[in-house]
Short mmCIF file of C-alpha atoms in Angstrom, two decimals:
data_model
loop_
_atom_site.label_atom_id
_atom_site.label_comp_id
_atom_site.label_asym_id
_atom_site.label_seq_id
_atom_site.Cartn_x
_atom_site.Cartn_y
_atom_site.Cartn_z
CA MET C 1 5.33 -47.21 26.51
CA ARG C 2 1.69 -48.94 27.03
CA LEU C 3 1.15 -44.63 29.00
CA TRP C 4 2.10 -43.68 25.58
CA LYS C 5 -0.05 -45.52 23.35
CA LEU C 6 -2.78 -44.47 25.89
CA ILE C 7 -2.85 -40.66 25.64
CA MET C 8 -2.37 -41.48 21.88
CA ALA C 9 -5.34 -42.91 21.91
CA GLY C 10 -6.85 -40.39 24.22
CA THR C 11 -5.56 -37.80 21.61
CA LEU C 12 -7.23 -39.17 18.93
CA ALA C 13 -10.38 -39.69 20.67
CA LEU C 14 -11.17 -36.39 21.75
CA GLY C 15 -10.04 -34.95 18.43
CA ILE C 16 -12.39 -37.38 16.75
CA LEU C 17 -15.52 -36.00 19.17
CA PHE C 18 -14.62 -32.38 19.93
CA PRO C 19 -12.80 -31.55 16.11
CA ALA C 20 -11.62 -28.38 17.22
CA SER C 21 -12.75 -25.25 15.47
CA ALA C 22 -13.97 -26.62 12.62
CA GLN C 23 -16.80 -26.52 14.35
CA ASP C 24 -17.54 -24.36 16.41
CA PRO C 25 -20.13 -21.62 14.41
CA ARG C 26 -18.76 -18.48 15.67
CA ALA C 27 -14.87 -19.37 14.35
CA GLU C 28 -16.71 -20.35 11.02
CA ALA C 29 -19.29 -17.63 10.82
CA GLU C 30 -16.38 -15.38 11.07
CA SER C 31 -13.80 -16.49 8.42
CA LEU C 32 -17.38 -17.41 6.10
CA ALA C 33 -17.80 -13.32 6.92
CA ARG C 34 -15.01 -12.70 5.62
CA GLU C 35 -14.94 -15.01 2.62
CA ASN C 36 -18.35 -12.51 1.78
CA ARG C 37 -17.33 -9.18 2.13
CA LEU C 38 -14.64 -10.29 -0.28
CA LEU C 39 -17.43 -11.61 -2.40
CA ALA C 40 -20.40 -9.48 -2.41
CA LYS C 41 -17.28 -7.04 -3.82
CA ARG C 42 -16.63 -8.70 -6.61
CA ALA C 43 -20.21 -9.91 -7.39
CA GLU C 44 -20.92 -6.33 -7.56
CA LEU C 45 -18.72 -5.31 -9.78
CA ALA C 46 -20.49 -8.82 -12.38
CA GLU C 47 -23.25 -7.22 -12.39
CA GLY C 48 -21.67 -3.21 -12.95
CA LYS C 49 -21.28 -2.02 -17.09
CA ASP C 50 -17.95 -1.27 -16.15
CA PHE C 51 -14.40 -2.16 -16.53
CA TYR C 52 -12.37 -3.39 -13.63
CA LEU C 53 -8.67 -3.74 -12.97
CA LEU C 54 -8.72 -6.93 -10.30
CA LEU C 55 -5.60 -7.64 -8.56
CA ASP C 56 -4.61 -10.62 -7.66
CA PRO C 57 -1.52 -10.28 -5.18
CA SER C 58 -1.05 -14.05 -4.41
CA ARG C 59 -1.41 -15.33 -8.00
CA GLY C 60 1.12 -12.63 -8.74
CA LYS C 61 -2.41 -11.93 -10.80
CA LEU C 62 -3.69 -8.15 -12.48
CA LEU C 63 -6.55 -9.02 -14.65
CA LEU C 64 -8.85 -6.36 -16.52
CA MET C 65 -12.26 -8.07 -16.50
CA LEU C 66 -15.76 -7.45 -17.57
CA LYS C 67 -18.65 -9.27 -16.41
CA ASN C 68 -16.51 -11.53 -14.37
CA ALA C 69 -14.87 -12.90 -17.84
CA ILE C 70 -10.81 -12.31 -18.13
CA LEU C 71 -10.25 -9.88 -20.76
CA GLN C 72 -6.63 -9.60 -20.18
CA ASP C 73 -3.75 -10.86 -18.02
CA PHE C 74 -0.90 -9.04 -16.31
CA THR C 75 2.24 -10.80 -14.76
CA VAL C 76 2.71 -9.06 -11.49
CA GLU C 77 6.71 -9.82 -10.75
CA LYS C 78 7.16 -7.92 -7.82
CA LEU C 79 4.43 -5.30 -5.86
CA GLU C 80 5.39 -3.13 -3.47
CA VAL C 81 3.46 -1.06 -1.09
CA GLY C 82 3.56 3.52 -1.25
CA LEU C 83 3.14 5.54 1.67
CA PRO C 84 3.83 8.76 2.20
CA THR C 85 6.60 9.36 4.07
CA VAL C 86 7.28 12.96 5.95
CA ILE C 87 10.92 12.69 7.80
CA PHE C 88 10.18 8.64 7.91
CA LYS C 89 6.79 9.50 9.47
CA THR C 90 4.46 7.62 7.25
CA ARG C 91 0.78 8.91 6.78
CA ASN C 92 -1.11 5.62 7.03
CA PRO C 93 -4.82 5.90 5.04
CA ASP C 94 -7.39 6.58 7.49
CA SER C 95 -9.83 2.95 6.09
CA GLU C 96 -9.00 -0.49 4.88
CA TRP C 97 -8.53 -0.16 0.89
CA GLN C 98 -7.95 -3.96 0.35
CA GLY C 99 -10.94 -5.84 -0.61
CA GLU C 100 -12.75 -1.52 -1.20
CA ILE C 101 -13.89 -1.09 -4.95
CA TRP C 102 -12.23 1.99 -6.39
CA SER C 103 -14.03 3.40 -9.11
CA ASN C 104 -13.06 6.30 -12.07
CA GLY C 105 -9.36 5.36 -12.61
CA GLU C 106 -7.45 6.57 -14.64
CA LEU C 107 -3.61 7.00 -16.51
CA ASP C 108 -1.55 9.52 -16.04
CA PRO C 109 0.02 11.03 -18.18
CA PRO C 110 -3.37 10.11 -20.43
CA ARG C 111 -3.59 8.86 -23.62
CA THR C 112 -4.31 11.11 -25.56
CA LEU C 113 -7.45 10.73 -28.62
CA GLU C 114 -6.93 12.79 -30.96
CA ARG C 115 -9.91 12.89 -33.60
CA GLU C 116 -9.27 13.74 -37.01
CA VAL C 117 -11.96 15.19 -38.73
CA ILE C 118 -12.83 14.50 -42.27
CA ILE C 119 -15.05 17.10 -44.48
CA ALA C 120 -16.79 15.02 -46.68
CA PRO C 121 -16.52 16.36 -50.47
CA PRO C 122 -19.40 18.32 -52.35
CA PRO C 123 -22.30 14.78 -53.14
CA THR C 124 -21.97 14.63 -57.24
CA ARG C 125 -23.36 11.92 -59.39
CA GLU C 126 -19.65 10.44 -59.75
CA GLY C 127 -18.48 10.26 -56.49
CA VAL C 128 -15.38 11.00 -56.29
CA GLU C 129 -11.79 8.79 -55.41
CA LEU C 130 -10.79 7.44 -52.01
CA GLN C 131 -7.84 8.55 -50.60
CA VAL C 132 -6.36 5.75 -48.30
CA LYS C 133 -3.58 7.24 -46.27
CA VAL C 134 -1.81 4.39 -43.60
CA PRO C 135 -2.31 5.54 -40.05
CA PRO C 136 0.40 4.90 -37.76
CA THR C 137 0.51 1.77 -36.17
CA PRO C 138 -0.52 1.77 -31.63
CA GLU C 139 2.76 1.35 -31.01
CA GLU C 140 3.72 4.52 -33.03
CA LYS C 141 0.25 6.30 -32.35
CA TYR C 142 0.75 5.93 -27.71
CA PRO C 143 4.54 5.73 -26.72
CA VAL C 144 4.53 4.91 -23.01
CA PRO C 145 6.53 5.79 -20.44
CA ALA C 146 8.62 4.19 -18.60
CA ARG C 147 6.82 5.54 -15.30
CA TYR C 148 3.56 6.52 -15.44
CA TRP C 149 -0.07 5.37 -12.37
CA ILE C 150 -3.48 5.07 -13.35
CA ARG C 151 -4.94 6.72 -10.84
CA PHE C 152 -8.19 5.81 -8.80
CA ASP C 153 -11.21 8.56 -7.14
CA GLY C 154 -10.16 9.25 -3.75
CA GLY C 155 -6.24 8.43 -2.87
CA LEU C 156 -5.08 4.65 -4.41
CA ALA C 157 -2.63 4.40 -7.43
CA ILE C 158 -1.10 2.10 -9.15
CA GLU C 159 2.24 2.91 -10.09
CA ILE C 160 3.63 0.86 -13.53
CA ARG C 161 7.18 0.45 -13.75
CA THR C 162 8.75 -2.47 -16.31
CA THR C 163 10.71 -4.32 -14.80
CA GLN C 164 13.75 -4.24 -18.08
CA ALA C 165 15.13 -0.53 -18.59
CA ASP C 166 15.15 0.98 -21.24
CA PRO C 167 18.51 0.85 -23.83
CA LYS C 168 17.47 4.04 -25.45
CA VAL C 169 17.87 6.26 -22.19
CA ASP C 170 20.92 7.01 -20.90
CA SER C 171 22.29 7.26 -17.67
CA TRP C 172 22.35 10.64 -16.87
CA THR C 173 18.88 11.28 -18.18
CA ARG C 174 17.48 8.24 -15.51
CA LEU C 175 19.00 9.72 -13.18
CA LYS C 176 17.20 13.25 -14.09
CA VAL C 177 14.23 11.20 -14.08
CA GLY C 178 14.41 9.72 -11.35
CA PHE C 179 15.26 13.02 -9.31
CA GLU C 180 12.29 14.47 -10.96
CA HIS C 181 10.15 11.97 -9.68
CA TRP C 182 11.92 11.41 -6.28
CA LEU C 183 11.10 16.02 -5.95
CA ALA C 184 7.51 15.21 -7.19
CA ASP C 185 6.69 12.72 -4.76
CA ALA C 186 8.50 14.50 -1.96
CA GLN C 187 6.06 17.56 -2.39
CA MET C 188 3.24 15.42 -2.93
CA ALA C 189 4.26 14.23 0.78
CA LEU C 190 4.77 16.86 2.16
CA SER C 191 1.32 18.62 0.98
CA GLY C 192 -1.42 18.26 3.22
CA GLU C 193 -3.68 16.36 1.60
CA PRO C 194 -1.58 14.19 -0.50
CA THR C 195 -3.04 12.90 -3.82
CA ASP C 196 -1.83 9.40 -3.42
CA GLN C 197 -3.06 8.39 -0.31
CA VAL C 198 -2.29 5.20 -1.01
CA ARG C 199 0.65 3.72 -3.98
CA ILE C 200 0.64 0.39 -5.95
CA ARG C 201 3.77 -0.62 -6.97
CA LEU C 202 3.64 -2.87 -10.03
CA ARG C 203 6.44 -4.28 -11.72
CA LEU C 204 5.21 -5.48 -14.97
CA PRO C 205 7.05 -7.50 -18.06
CA ALA C 206 7.47 -4.49 -20.55
CA SER C 207 5.56 -5.73 -23.73
CA GLN C 208 2.61 -6.59 -20.53
CA ALA C 209 3.66 -2.40 -19.52
CA GLN C 210 3.05 -0.86 -22.66
CA SER C 211 0.37 -3.35 -23.74
CA LEU C 212 -1.70 -1.81 -20.16
CA PHE C 213 -1.12 1.60 -20.78
CA ARG C 214 -1.71 0.99 -24.48
CA GLY C 215 -5.46 -0.57 -24.23
CA LEU C 216 -7.03 0.24 -20.14
CA PRO C 217 -10.26 1.32 -20.93
CA PRO C 218 -10.98 4.91 -18.87
CA LYS C 219 -13.14 4.97 -15.75
CA VAL C 220 -11.58 1.53 -14.78
CA LYS C 221 -12.85 0.34 -11.70
CA LEU C 222 -9.99 -1.12 -9.27
CA LEU C 223 -10.73 -4.47 -6.40
CA VAL C 224 -7.39 -5.10 -4.93
CA LEU C 225 -8.07 -8.67 -3.24
CA PRO C 226 -6.63 -8.24 0.53
CA ARG C 227 -4.16 -9.56 2.18
CA THR C 228 -5.04 -12.29 5.14
CA HIS C 229 -2.42 -13.08 6.39
CA MET X 1 94.00 47.79 21.23
CA ALA X 2 91.71 45.70 19.16
CA ALA X 3 88.06 47.92 19.14
CA GLU X 4 85.01 45.64 19.25
CA PRO X 5 83.29 45.45 16.53
CA VAL X 6 78.81 47.42 15.87
CA PRO X 7 76.76 44.96 13.73
CA ALA X 8 76.14 47.01 11.22
CA PRO X 9 72.86 49.38 11.01
CA ASP X 10 70.80 46.53 8.27
CA ALA X 11 72.75 43.03 9.45
CA PRO X 12 70.52 39.82 10.77
CA PRO X 13 70.23 39.16 13.68
CA SER X 14 73.17 37.19 16.31
CA PRO X 15 71.65 34.68 18.07
CA GLY X 16 72.19 35.67 21.00
CA ASP X 17 69.07 37.89 20.03
CA SER X 18 66.32 35.26 19.23
CA ASP X 19 63.92 36.72 22.18
CA LEU X 20 64.06 40.18 20.91
CA ALA X 21 62.88 38.55 16.80
CA PRO X 22 59.55 40.32 16.04
CA VAL X 23 56.65 37.44 15.97
CA ASN X 24 54.57 37.05 12.07
CA PRO X 25 51.33 37.97 12.41
CA PRO X 26 50.29 36.64 9.18
CA ARG X 27 50.86 33.56 9.76
CA LYS X 28 49.16 32.76 12.77
CA LYS X 29 46.45 34.58 11.10
CA ARG X 30 46.68 31.88 8.09
CA ARG X 31 46.18 29.36 11.46
CA LEU X 32 43.08 31.45 11.72
CA TRP X 33 41.64 31.42 8.69
CA ARG X 34 42.37 27.40 8.27
CA TRP X 35 40.63 27.05 11.41
CA VAL X 36 36.79 28.50 10.66
CA PHE X 37 37.99 27.38 6.74
CA GLY X 38 37.66 23.78 8.00
CA LEU X 39 34.56 23.74 10.45
CA LEU X 40 33.01 25.84 7.80
CA LEU X 41 33.27 23.07 5.60
CA LEU X 42 32.39 20.59 8.81
CA LEU X 43 29.41 22.31 9.25
CA VAL X 44 28.20 22.71 5.05
CA VAL X 45 28.84 18.34 4.56
CA LEU X 46 26.93 17.80 7.78
CA ALA X 47 23.78 19.77 7.07
CA ALA X 48 24.57 18.07 3.65
CA GLY X 49 24.28 14.84 5.53
CA ALA X 50 21.85 15.20 7.53
CA ALA X 51 19.18 16.25 4.52
CA GLY X 52 20.01 14.14 2.83
CA ILE X 53 18.55 11.62 5.67
CA LEU X 54 15.61 13.64 6.05
CA ALA X 55 14.85 13.87 2.10
CA TYR X 56 14.74 10.27 2.37
CA GLY X 57 12.54 9.90 4.30
CA THR X 58 10.94 11.89 2.76
CA GLY X 59 8.58 10.64 -0.15
CA TYR X 60 6.88 7.30 -1.20
CA ILE X 61 8.55 4.39 1.20
CA TYR X 62 7.93 1.07 -0.37
CA GLN X 63 7.32 -1.83 1.81
CA THR X 64 5.67 -5.17 0.62
CA LEU X 65 1.73 -5.69 0.70
CA PRO X 66 0.92 -5.22 5.10
CA PRO X 67 -1.55 -7.61 5.88
CA ALA X 68 -5.46 -6.27 5.93
CA ARG X 69 -7.54 -4.70 8.90
CA GLU X 70 -10.45 -7.28 9.13
CA GLN X 71 -12.85 -6.47 10.60
CA ALA X 72 -13.60 -8.79 14.04
CA VAL X 73 -16.57 -10.51 13.74
CA ASP X 74 -16.99 -9.43 16.99
CA GLN X 75 -18.25 -6.36 16.18
CA ILE X 76 -20.92 -7.23 14.81
CA PRO X 77 -24.07 -7.88 17.40
CA ASP X 78 -25.89 -11.06 15.65
CA ALA X 79 -22.59 -12.55 15.62
CA ALA X 80 -22.02 -12.31 19.00
CA GLU X 81 -25.62 -13.02 20.10
CA GLU X 82 -26.64 -15.38 18.03
CA PRO X 83 -23.67 -17.64 16.16
CA GLN X 84 -25.72 -20.09 14.67
CA ALA X 85 -28.88 -18.03 13.40
CA PHE X 86 -25.77 -15.42 12.13
CA LEU X 87 -23.99 -18.67 10.78
CA THR X 88 -26.53 -19.66 8.47
CA ASP X 89 -27.77 -16.23 7.20
CA GLN X 90 -23.67 -16.46 5.56
CA GLN X 91 -24.07 -19.70 4.09
CA GLN X 92 -27.21 -17.95 2.47
CA GLN X 93 -25.11 -14.64 1.13
CA GLN X 94 -22.50 -16.71 0.07
CA GLN X 95 -24.74 -18.63 -2.05
CA LYS X 96 -26.89 -16.13 -3.40
CA TYR X 97 -23.01 -14.22 -4.33
CA LEU X 98 -21.32 -18.02 -5.89
CA THR X 99 -24.70 -17.88 -7.74
CA VAL X 100 -23.83 -14.05 -9.27
CA LEU X 101 -20.31 -14.49 -10.49
CA ASP X 102 -21.92 -18.01 -11.43
CA LYS X 103 -24.27 -16.39 -13.78
CA ALA X 104 -21.95 -13.29 -15.04
CA ASN X 105 -19.07 -15.92 -16.25
CA PRO X 106 -19.01 -16.42 -19.96
CA HIS X 107 -18.06 -20.74 -18.98
CA GLU X 108 -17.91 -21.13 -23.31
CA ASN X 109 -15.49 -19.65 -25.75
CA TYR X 110 -16.09 -16.01 -26.27
CA ILE X 111 -14.24 -12.50 -28.39
CA VAL X 112 -12.15 -10.20 -26.74
CA ILE X 113 -11.23 -7.47 -29.20
CA ASP X 114 -9.17 -4.96 -27.79
CA SER X 115 -9.51 -2.12 -29.36
CA THR X 116 -6.90 0.48 -28.83
CA GLN X 117 -4.37 -1.44 -30.05
CA ASN X 118 -6.10 -3.79 -32.78
CA TRP X 119 -5.38 -7.54 -31.70
CA ILE X 120 -8.73 -10.32 -30.84
CA PHE X 121 -8.58 -12.72 -28.80
CA VAL X 122 -11.07 -16.32 -28.46
CA ARG X 123 -10.44 -16.97 -25.03
CA ASN X 124 -12.12 -19.48 -22.65
CA GLY X 125 -11.69 -18.26 -18.54
CA GLU X 126 -7.58 -18.38 -18.51
CA ASP X 127 -7.27 -20.09 -21.51
CA VAL X 128 -5.97 -17.97 -25.10
CA LEU X 129 -7.36 -20.25 -28.17
CA LEU X 130 -6.07 -17.63 -30.64
CA ASP X 131 -4.24 -14.44 -30.97
CA ALA X 132 -4.40 -12.13 -33.40
CA ARG X 133 -4.57 -8.62 -35.28
CA CYS X 134 -7.02 -6.81 -36.72
CA SER X 135 -8.22 -3.61 -37.49
CA THR X 136 -10.87 -1.10 -35.96
CA GLY X 137 -11.91 1.72 -35.61
CA SER X 138 -9.75 4.85 -37.45
CA GLN X 139 -11.76 7.20 -34.11
CA HIS X 140 -12.75 9.74 -37.41
CA ILE X 141 -15.38 11.90 -37.50
CA LEU X 142 -16.61 12.25 -41.19
CA ARG X 143 -18.68 15.62 -41.36
CA THR X 144 -20.89 15.98 -43.81
CA PRO X 145 -24.29 19.02 -44.32
CA LYS X 146 -26.61 16.52 -42.28
CA LYS X 147 -25.38 15.42 -39.83
CA ASP X 148 -21.45 14.43 -38.42
CA TYR X 149 -20.70 10.28 -38.23
CA ILE X 150 -18.14 8.92 -35.34
CA PHE X 151 -15.82 5.88 -37.22
CA ASP X 152 -15.57 4.41 -33.36
CA THR X 153 -15.60 0.36 -32.82
CA PRO X 154 -17.53 0.46 -29.57
CA ARG X 155 -16.92 -1.03 -26.04
CA GLY X 156 -18.28 -3.30 -23.71
CA VAL X 157 -19.84 -6.63 -24.04
CA PHE X 158 -22.39 -8.21 -27.22
CA ARG X 159 -23.16 -10.94 -28.47
CA VAL X 160 -22.41 -12.56 -31.81
CA ASN X 161 -26.26 -12.47 -33.33
CA GLN X 162 -26.41 -13.64 -36.87
CA ARG X 163 -23.22 -15.77 -38.99
CA LEU X 164 -23.20 -15.07 -42.49
CA THR X 165 -20.29 -17.26 -45.46
CA SER X 166 -19.94 -15.44 -48.63
CA PRO X 167 -21.33 -11.65 -46.54
CA VAL X 168 -22.81 -8.70 -49.17
CA TRP X 169 -21.70 -5.27 -48.09
CA ASN X 170 -25.44 -3.36 -47.73
CA ARG X 171 -23.53 0.20 -47.56
CA PRO X 172 -24.57 2.58 -45.53
CA VAL X 173 -25.29 6.28 -46.26
CA TRP X 174 -21.96 7.87 -44.96
CA ASP X 175 -20.10 4.77 -47.45
CA PHE X 176 -21.07 7.44 -50.23
CA TYR X 177 -20.93 10.58 -48.83
CA GLU X 178 -16.95 9.99 -47.74
CA ARG X 179 -17.14 9.18 -51.06
CA GLY X 180 -17.98 12.51 -52.82
CA MET X 181 -21.59 10.82 -53.84
CA ILE X 182 -25.16 11.72 -54.45
CA PRO X 183 -26.67 8.19 -52.55
CA PRO X 184 -28.55 6.98 -55.64
CA ALA X 185 -32.11 5.82 -56.22
CA GLU X 186 -30.86 1.97 -57.47
CA LYS X 187 -31.24 -0.76 -55.26
CA SER X 188 -28.34 -2.48 -56.75
CA ALA X 189 -25.64 -0.30 -55.93
CA TRP X 190 -26.70 0.13 -52.41
CA VAL X 191 -25.00 -3.81 -52.37
CA GLU X 192 -21.40 -5.26 -52.21
CA GLU X 193 -20.10 -8.29 -53.13
CA GLY X 194 -16.67 -9.44 -51.65
CA THR X 195 -15.45 -6.81 -49.61
CA LEU X 196 -16.57 -8.40 -46.76
CA GLY X 197 -14.33 -11.82 -46.93
CA GLU X 198 -15.60 -15.22 -46.26
CA TYR X 199 -17.24 -14.88 -43.08
CA ALA X 200 -19.32 -12.04 -40.75
CA LEU X 201 -19.98 -11.87 -37.77
CA TYR X 202 -22.93 -9.40 -36.69
CA LEU X 203 -23.28 -7.98 -32.85
CA GLU X 204 -25.81 -6.21 -31.60
CA ASP X 205 -25.72 -2.52 -33.48
CA GLY X 206 -25.09 -3.77 -36.89
CA PHE X 207 -21.39 -4.24 -36.15
CA MET X 208 -18.90 -7.05 -37.75
CA ILE X 209 -16.36 -9.01 -37.43
CA HIS X 210 -15.38 -9.52 -40.93
CA GLY X 211 -12.88 -10.47 -44.25
CA THR X 212 -11.34 -7.95 -46.18
CA LEU X 213 -9.46 -7.07 -49.34
CA TYR X 214 -6.76 -4.76 -47.03
CA GLU X 215 -4.87 -7.44 -45.47
CA ARG X 216 -2.44 -5.28 -45.41
CA LEU X 217 -3.69 -2.63 -42.65
CA ILE X 218 -4.83 -5.09 -40.67
CA GLY X 219 -3.17 -3.64 -37.01
CA ARG X 220 -4.75 -0.34 -37.97
CA SER X 221 -7.10 1.78 -37.11
CA VAL X 222 -8.59 1.94 -40.27
CA THR X 223 -12.38 1.09 -40.03
CA HIS X 224 -15.62 3.09 -39.77
CA GLY X 225 -16.03 0.50 -36.24
CA CYS X 226 -16.02 -2.88 -37.86
CA ILE X 227 -14.00 -5.14 -37.29
CA ARG X 228 -11.52 -6.47 -39.72
CA VAL X 229 -9.39 -9.94 -38.95
CA GLY X 230 -7.07 -12.06 -41.76
CA LYS X 231 -8.32 -14.67 -43.75
CA GLU X 232 -6.63 -17.47 -41.06
CA PRO X 233 -7.47 -16.34 -37.43
CA LEU X 234 -11.02 -15.77 -39.03
CA ARG X 235 -11.54 -18.57 -40.13
CA LYS X 236 -10.57 -20.19 -36.48
CA ILE X 237 -12.47 -17.26 -35.45
CA TRP X 238 -15.50 -19.01 -36.84
CA GLU X 239 -14.76 -22.75 -36.21
CA LEU X 240 -14.35 -21.56 -32.29
CA THR X 241 -17.58 -19.53 -32.28
CA LYS X 242 -21.62 -19.99 -32.68
CA ILE X 243 -25.09 -17.79 -32.10
CA GLY X 244 -24.86 -16.02 -29.40
CA THR X 245 -21.32 -15.95 -28.36
CA PRO X 246 -20.04 -13.40 -25.70
CA VAL X 247 -18.18 -10.87 -27.41
CA PHE X 248 -16.10 -7.57 -24.93
CA ILE X 249 -14.93 -5.29 -27.09
CA PHE X 250 -12.48 -2.12 -24.71
#
């Protein structure tokens, strides 16, 4: 019993005298350097003029930001990473993609903007009565596909899917669309240089997936906070 | 003496003649064809299975997020040679980045406008203090003999630089062109009262967040670039903001 107490006291004393790696400059520097690499990217985005998406897998959040201010937040219900695979052989990307800034993110299929051109009536002293046309709501104007992508320069893509199936779409159509997507994916994976070298599949609640499609600004940037362990 | 009966030429063979009975060739052939067909079917099933397996392993295979590949600090010469100096340098760098991020952060209430979906929010970081429908630019082009006017709500970051109660509208020249009018000489014709609601928050570049007489059009893209808000949300926005409040439009 006395020996046990002695061992405990000795271990405690050693712990106080040499608090392991906490004060080891190399270990601390390593940890700081890792944090700084990410902080440098975040600072770069915060100083820039572009809108950006910040994907935080640990918190299950996708944030639309500008100047370090949150403009919109989305709840990520499921996150998966897809890599092009040919007969079970995965084609890994050449470099690390987590913790890097990806630029020029655009929707696929695109959200098209159709501008109406109004020719001003010939000016008179009295003028004409202005005809007030009621335009469609954003929901009517921009139908959202069940699956869409935000593609960035350099081969990274975010695939957005909803967690709820559209009740208006029947099983046969769903099967047909699923097969078409698989065929397109297989063709892309088999191509010499796949457009999507890394694909991040996010499942969002239906209303948020629709909101992201309708509201995403053009040429958005992306930073994926890396999983470190 | 009785004579032995002679079988009729077309009578069936007696049981003793069975060895001499002719073999039925069509039955043997049929059996062979059955084997060939079975083998072919098996081959087709196997080929389809193999194709299915290969197809299943082709495309995009999804997995959970893998850990990032970290660059070891050992690969950085400074860290290996002078760890203490490297550590100090890293601490200074961290402070610099944190200052940049802190400086960029609004640290106060700010307005967010979704110009595609016609929503306005007042946020403070992750807290949403107000969300309401609004109306933004119609994105139409007004073509006049002199100039084209594009009715977009601009994207970017702005600040509230003027707050007015009972604002009057100084009609821009395009309002006259749109109505087919010659811009009048008298100054009073350029000013309109009551159309902007109770309050107006002026942003840079002459854009405003204001009220409207046409509340039924709220939620639709109908304006010439300004942001129209309903009476009640406008009152709340007025309370939650001040001069200098950042406004983010996307």
